[in-house]
């Protein structure tokens, strides 16, 4: 599972660059799904979700497009939280 987790992690980080350029609900849902996939592969990679939360919080405070980042943050949080409930 380590190889799968590594591949998922690198692919997720690669996608996050593109998703960050166009913040919004759809980008947040995809980002949340990538985070869930990585955490399903290796639960120790929960640190990725924590880091994403910190980056989104900073973007909400300092970013130029706060509304779009708020939508993205809400979608990420709801997607990850729905995974944690199952």
Short mmCIF file of C-alpha atoms in Angstrom, two decimals:
data_model
loop_
_atom_site.label_atom_id
_atom_site.label_comp_id
_atom_site.label_asym_id
_atom_site.label_seq_id
_atom_site.Cartn_x
_atom_site.Cartn_y
_atom_site.Cartn_z
CA UNK A 1 0.00 0.00 0.00
CA UNK A 2 2.94 2.35 0.38
CA UNK A 3 3.52 2.50 -3.37
CA UNK A 4 -0.15 3.18 -4.00
CA UNK A 5 -0.22 5.87 -1.32
CA UNK A 6 2.89 7.51 -2.76
CA UNK A 7 1.43 7.50 -6.27
CA UNK A 8 -1.87 8.92 -5.04
CA UNK A 9 -0.08 11.57 -2.99
CA UNK A 10 2.01 12.79 -5.91
CA UNK A 11 -0.97 12.78 -8.26
CA UNK A 12 -3.06 14.68 -5.71
CA UNK A 13 -0.36 17.30 -5.23
CA UNK A 14 -0.03 17.64 -9.00
CA UNK A 15 -3.81 18.18 -9.31
CA UNK A 16 -3.90 20.62 -6.36
CA UNK A 17 -1.73 23.06 -8.33
CA UNK A 18 -4.34 23.25 -11.09
CA UNK A 19 -7.28 23.25 -8.68
CA UNK A 20 -5.80 26.12 -6.67
CA UNK A 21 -5.75 28.31 -9.79
CA UNK A 22 -9.54 28.09 -10.11
CA UNK A 23 -11.01 28.00 -6.61
CA UNK A 24 -14.65 27.14 -6.19
CA UNK A 25 -17.08 24.42 -5.25
CA UNK A 26 -16.08 21.96 -7.97
CA UNK A 27 -12.38 22.33 -7.21
CA UNK A 28 -13.08 21.86 -3.52
CA UNK A 29 -15.02 18.65 -4.14
CA UNK A 30 -12.22 17.23 -6.27
CA UNK A 31 -9.61 18.27 -3.71
CA UNK A 32 -11.64 16.61 -0.96
CA UNK A 33 -11.96 13.40 -2.97
CA UNK A 34 -8.20 13.31 -3.54
CA UNK A 35 -7.61 13.80 0.19
CA UNK A 36 -10.02 10.98 1.02
CA UNK A 37 -8.35 8.66 -1.51
CA UNK A 38 -4.92 9.37 -0.04
CA UNK A 39 -6.18 8.83 3.51
CA UNK A 40 -7.87 5.56 2.51
CA UNK A 41 -4.57 4.31 1.10
CA UNK A 42 -2.53 5.32 4.18
CA UNK A 43 -4.20 6.71 7.28
CA UNK A 44 -0.88 8.28 8.36
CA UNK A 45 -1.28 10.76 5.49
CA UNK A 46 -3.98 12.54 7.48
CA UNK A 47 -1.28 15.20 7.78
CA UNK A 48 -2.04 16.12 4.15
CA UNK A 49 -5.64 17.00 5.07
CA UNK A 50 -4.41 19.02 8.05
CA UNK A 51 -1.94 20.90 5.83
CA UNK A 52 -4.67 21.57 3.25
CA UNK A 53 -6.87 22.97 6.03
CA UNK A 54 -4.12 25.34 7.15
CA UNK A 55 -3.48 26.53 3.58
CA UNK A 56 -7.20 27.11 2.99
CA UNK A 57 -7.52 29.00 6.28
CA UNK A 58 -4.64 31.30 5.32
CA UNK A 59 -6.22 31.83 1.88
CA UNK A 60 -9.50 32.79 3.55
CA UNK A 61 -7.78 35.43 5.63
CA UNK A 62 -5.22 36.79 3.17
CA UNK A 63 -6.44 35.73 -0.27
CA UNK A 64 -7.85 38.08 -2.90
CA UNK A 65 -10.80 35.83 -3.79
CA UNK A 66 -12.16 35.00 -0.36
CA UNK A 67 -15.61 33.92 -1.54
CA UNK A 68 -14.24 31.31 -3.95
CA UNK A 69 -11.78 30.02 -1.39
CA UNK A 70 -14.58 29.83 1.18
CA UNK A 71 -16.60 27.66 -1.21
CA UNK A 72 -13.57 25.49 -1.85
CA UNK A 73 -12.83 25.15 1.87
CA UNK A 74 -16.45 24.23 2.63
CA UNK A 75 -16.47 21.58 -0.10
CA UNK A 76 -13.17 20.10 1.09
CA UNK A 77 -14.33 20.00 4.71
CA UNK A 78 -17.68 18.42 3.86
CA UNK A 79 -16.10 15.80 1.61
CA UNK A 80 -13.47 14.80 4.16
CA UNK A 81 -15.98 14.89 7.03
CA UNK A 82 -18.40 12.66 5.13
CA UNK A 83 -15.60 10.12 4.72
CA UNK A 84 -14.78 10.23 8.42
CA UNK A 85 -18.39 9.44 9.33
CA UNK A 86 -18.40 6.18 7.39
#
